[in-house]
């Protein structure tokens, strides 16, 4: 594990450290901007963008090699990727706006056709005289092993620029995600904000090609926001948490991948994301599955207790064995099913509460306490002391007369 | 290319390509109308870990083991998507994105960790398929089509693909009315007593069946394209669902044939040696058809749809 610790602490070499930092920055930017895509319900458009980079990578290689240069120049390949990815986004937008096909169909069409074109170009490249073509497959799934210094620098600087772009666009993106009308009124045309957001997504995709690969980069834009959704109800908080989760996944994933050759970077980063998602789904305090389960159990317990006490007040044992079990567990009945002193007191309290509630409902049906009443919380928790005293006086008088 | 060569080298890949295209285009019509177009994409991704696990368990990367693994993975994915959607209250698109990327990543990782390079199982192969290699060694010419000995040596993908195609067509024919009703007006269909949830699941199962069997024969990219491009183009041609299905089958078949021929002979036309990926070319051809339909299809515009939409048959 010293290998992993070294990699995590950026001690696995200068290039590896740069790539790790770049991946963390990229993950942060992707998580944050992905949150806004998520809130706009357009998460999967990033998949079309990512797949549409492949023909660009291939064409750029062919052009650069044809001009006698180094076909594998990363900056050139990224420029080509950006060009066809842009075409892909424009195709999705055009199909979605001009025809009656829905956006998801447009995304699927652009994704498959551009990717198919990319595969065609890759086979053309493979048929060329060997030697120079190797390495393009790395763009499918990401490959950070053996990265050159200038490539690592591109990744690190690109990641930093992506973070800066997201930060600069945060205000219009929040507005467009939440209140498109208000955004337009305050001078942020939603359509342009959407396009700017897609431009950032495109940049993140292109920068991430070498690290995560085009098949899986969409995960960095989808999984952290989906995980962040469990921890908060607020958009700004969600983008921040998604950014943090994405950054953590980028950092840890790249480090893990650097420790062994058979641990491809892209899949490891994505699986780290997925692990963070699974943890969030289970343990998040409000929306998590365990919290929901606990809430459900507590609620059921209160309902059963109330059932049991109502039956006890009528002088009969509770019909539901689950209700009897709850009463026994709280010492309200003994092993033989007979009410204990505490049980009788609790039943009396419940009956008094019921009487108060019924009276309040008759006297003041629009009382705010009745609006928030769930039938399980004692009504005196929702009333002022003098209101309770007044109700009790009327109840006494009613009983006396 | 003479007759004997054609039958031996091109007949089976062509037929398999056409059948795979049709098998995927048929359920694709319903997927795009139900706004589930990307389910095909998701299924094609999650199949990978299933195949790798099947290989690790059985040591085989072909035939029944592979199909079982793929089907199992598709099932796991459907369950996981439902779980994420329900437990997390996350919208279906994002839930799908979470599950299929995670499962695909797992598949790639397993592949890298296992020593499966010996059996020609790698990511590129999974994406591109190898349509070109599905040749019919024992064929000596057109007369072999009636020769039981030669037919026995036919690549098993062909009859399998044909059976799935037939099964899907029969299923659609048999359940046409409930399928159409629940696709266009789920509320009305439910009111008529149709089990709309079962029908919705049935459509996903049909798509998964087509994707899994096609993946085995032709890789991931042809199914992903065929679920969407031919039905999408067909939707821009007509307002009647029956006619849309017919158009989509025709478009899928044309894309498969034209794409295959272009991949084999296109490079020669522009003075290059060799051939290019048939799967990629078929996807591109289907995209060209969709592009033409977007520009010239008689029902391309939103305004062209009659008010309320006609659930024609």
mmCIF file of N, CA, C and O in Angstrom, chain A residues 30 32-46 49 173 177 194 197-198 201 221-222 225, chain B residues 91:
data_model
loop_
_atom_site.group_PDB
_atom_site.id
_atom_site.type_symbol
_atom_site.label_atom_id
_atom_site.label_comp_id
_atom_site.label_asym_id
_atom_site.label_seq_id
_atom_site.Cartn_x
_atom_site.Cartn_y
_atom_site.Cartn_z
ATOM 1 N N UNK A 30 -16.211 19.154 -13.386
ATOM 2 C CA UNK A 30 -17.256 18.315 -13.985
ATOM 3 C C UNK A 30 -18.418 18.123 -13.016
ATOM 4 O O UNK A 30 -19.583 18.214 -13.409
ATOM 5 N N UNK A 32 -19.379 20.097 -10.598
ATOM 6 C CA UNK A 32 -20.135 21.334 -10.414
ATOM 7 C C UNK A 32 -21.007 21.628 -11.634
ATOM 8 O O UNK A 32 -22.217 21.877 -11.514
ATOM 9 N N UNK A 33 -20.418 21.582 -12.829
ATOM 10 C CA UNK A 33 -21.208 21.924 -14.007
ATOM 11 C C UNK A 33 -22.237 20.831 -14.296
ATOM 12 O O UNK A 33 -23.346 21.108 -14.762
ATOM 13 N N UNK A 34 -21.868 19.588 -13.938
ATOM 14 C CA UNK A 34 -22.831 18.494 -14.086
ATOM 15 C C UNK A 34 -24.080 18.714 -13.252
ATOM 16 O O UNK A 34 -25.177 18.324 -13.639
ATOM 17 N N UNK A 35 -23.915 19.368 -12.087
ATOM 18 C CA UNK A 35 -25.070 19.645 -11.233
ATOM 19 C C UNK A 35 -26.095 20.497 -11.968
ATOM 20 O O UNK A 35 -27.303 20.286 -11.852
ATOM 21 N N UNK A 36 -25.608 21.482 -12.722
ATOM 22 C CA UNK A 36 -26.543 22.352 -13.419
ATOM 23 C C UNK A 36 -27.198 21.628 -14.594
ATOM 24 O O UNK A 36 -28.387 21.812 -14.859
ATOM 25 N N UNK A 37 -26.424 20.778 -15.279
ATOM 26 C CA UNK A 37 -27.022 19.943 -16.324
ATOM 27 C C UNK A 37 -28.106 19.060 -15.717
ATOM 28 O O UNK A 37 -29.191 18.906 -16.270
ATOM 29 N N UNK A 38 -27.792 18.484 -14.573
ATOM 30 C CA UNK A 38 -28.708 17.593 -13.848
ATOM 31 C C UNK A 38 -29.997 18.348 -13.521
ATOM 32 O O UNK A 38 -31.100 17.865 -13.748
ATOM 33 N N UNK A 39 -29.844 19.569 -12.994
ATOM 34 C CA UNK A 39 -31.020 20.350 -12.604
ATOM 35 C C UNK A 39 -31.832 20.770 -13.832
ATOM 36 O O UNK A 39 -33.046 20.927 -13.751
ATOM 37 N N UNK A 40 -31.176 20.943 -14.972
ATOM 38 C CA UNK A 40 -31.883 21.285 -16.202
ATOM 39 C C UNK A 40 -32.432 20.030 -16.881
ATOM 40 O O UNK A 40 -33.035 20.127 -17.937
ATOM 41 N N UNK A 41 -32.177 18.844 -16.298
ATOM 42 C CA UNK A 41 -32.680 17.596 -16.873
ATOM 43 C C UNK A 41 -31.996 17.212 -18.168
ATOM 44 O O UNK A 41 -32.581 16.550 -19.016
ATOM 45 N N UNK A 42 -30.750 17.632 -18.354
ATOM 46 C CA UNK A 42 -30.065 17.351 -19.614
ATOM 47 C C UNK A 42 -28.778 16.566 -19.392
ATOM 48 O O UNK A 42 -27.839 16.673 -20.186
ATOM 49 N N UNK A 43 -28.747 15.760 -18.346
ATOM 50 C CA UNK A 43 -27.498 15.109 -17.959
ATOM 51 C C UNK A 43 -26.864 14.332 -19.111
ATOM 52 O O UNK A 43 -25.650 14.362 -19.297
ATOM 53 N N UNK A 44 -27.691 13.660 -19.927
ATOM 54 C CA UNK A 44 -27.110 12.726 -20.892
ATOM 55 C C UNK A 44 -26.601 13.397 -22.167
ATOM 56 O O UNK A 44 -25.995 12.744 -23.012
ATOM 57 N N UNK A 45 -26.829 14.714 -22.312
ATOM 58 C CA UNK A 45 -26.317 15.374 -23.513
ATOM 59 C C UNK A 45 -24.786 15.298 -23.506
ATOM 60 O O UNK A 45 -24.145 15.271 -24.557
ATOM 61 N N UNK A 46 -24.206 15.213 -22.317
ATOM 62 C CA UNK A 46 -22.752 15.122 -22.246
ATOM 63 C C UNK A 46 -22.239 13.826 -22.857
ATOM 64 O O UNK A 46 -21.104 13.757 -23.323
ATOM 65 N N UNK A 49 -21.794 14.553 -26.516
ATOM 66 C CA UNK A 49 -20.590 15.363 -26.705
ATOM 67 C C UNK A 49 -19.352 14.472 -26.650
ATOM 68 O O UNK A 49 -18.465 14.547 -27.504
ATOM 69 N N UNK A 173 -25.672 30.265 -14.252
ATOM 70 C CA UNK A 173 -26.089 28.867 -14.325
ATOM 71 C C UNK A 173 -27.102 28.542 -13.232
ATOM 72 O O UNK A 173 -28.068 27.823 -13.460
ATOM 73 N N UNK A 177 -30.944 27.438 -14.009
ATOM 74 C CA UNK A 177 -31.428 26.147 -13.531
ATOM 75 C C UNK A 177 -32.701 26.316 -12.713
ATOM 76 O O UNK A 177 -33.565 25.459 -12.724
ATOM 77 N N UNK A 194 -27.346 28.265 -21.450
ATOM 78 C CA UNK A 194 -27.308 26.839 -21.779
ATOM 79 C C UNK A 194 -26.126 26.532 -22.696
ATOM 80 O O UNK A 194 -25.413 25.544 -22.495
ATOM 81 N N UNK A 197 -22.917 26.720 -20.871
ATOM 82 C CA UNK A 197 -22.775 25.535 -20.025
ATOM 83 C C UNK A 197 -22.284 24.355 -20.872
ATOM 84 O O UNK A 197 -21.378 23.615 -20.474
ATOM 85 N N UNK A 198 -22.882 24.200 -22.068
ATOM 86 C CA UNK A 198 -22.461 23.102 -22.941
ATOM 87 C C UNK A 198 -21.012 23.300 -23.389
ATOM 88 O O UNK A 198 -20.274 22.332 -23.558
ATOM 89 N N UNK A 201 -18.930 22.011 -20.660
ATOM 90 C CA UNK A 201 -18.981 20.545 -20.689
ATOM 91 C C UNK A 201 -18.054 20.017 -21.782
ATOM 92 O O UNK A 201 -17.302 19.058 -21.586
ATOM 93 N N UNK A 221 -19.748 13.692 -15.054
ATOM 94 C CA UNK A 221 -20.737 14.765 -15.091
ATOM 95 C C UNK A 221 -22.070 14.342 -14.494
ATOM 96 O O UNK A 221 -22.914 15.167 -14.203
ATOM 97 N N UNK A 222 -22.283 13.039 -14.350
ATOM 98 C CA UNK A 222 -23.584 12.557 -13.865
ATOM 99 C C UNK A 222 -23.526 12.046 -12.431
ATOM 100 O O UNK A 222 -24.373 12.381 -11.606
ATOM 101 N N UNK A 225 -23.085 14.733 -9.220
ATOM 102 C CA UNK A 225 -24.315 15.467 -8.900
ATOM 103 C C UNK A 225 -25.402 14.569 -8.322
ATOM 104 O O UNK A 225 -26.096 14.961 -7.371
ATOM 105 N N UNK B 91 -34.158 11.410 -11.238
ATOM 106 C CA UNK B 91 -34.862 11.269 -12.520
ATOM 107 C C UNK B 91 -34.254 10.139 -13.348
ATOM 108 O O UNK B 91 -33.054 9.856 -13.231
#
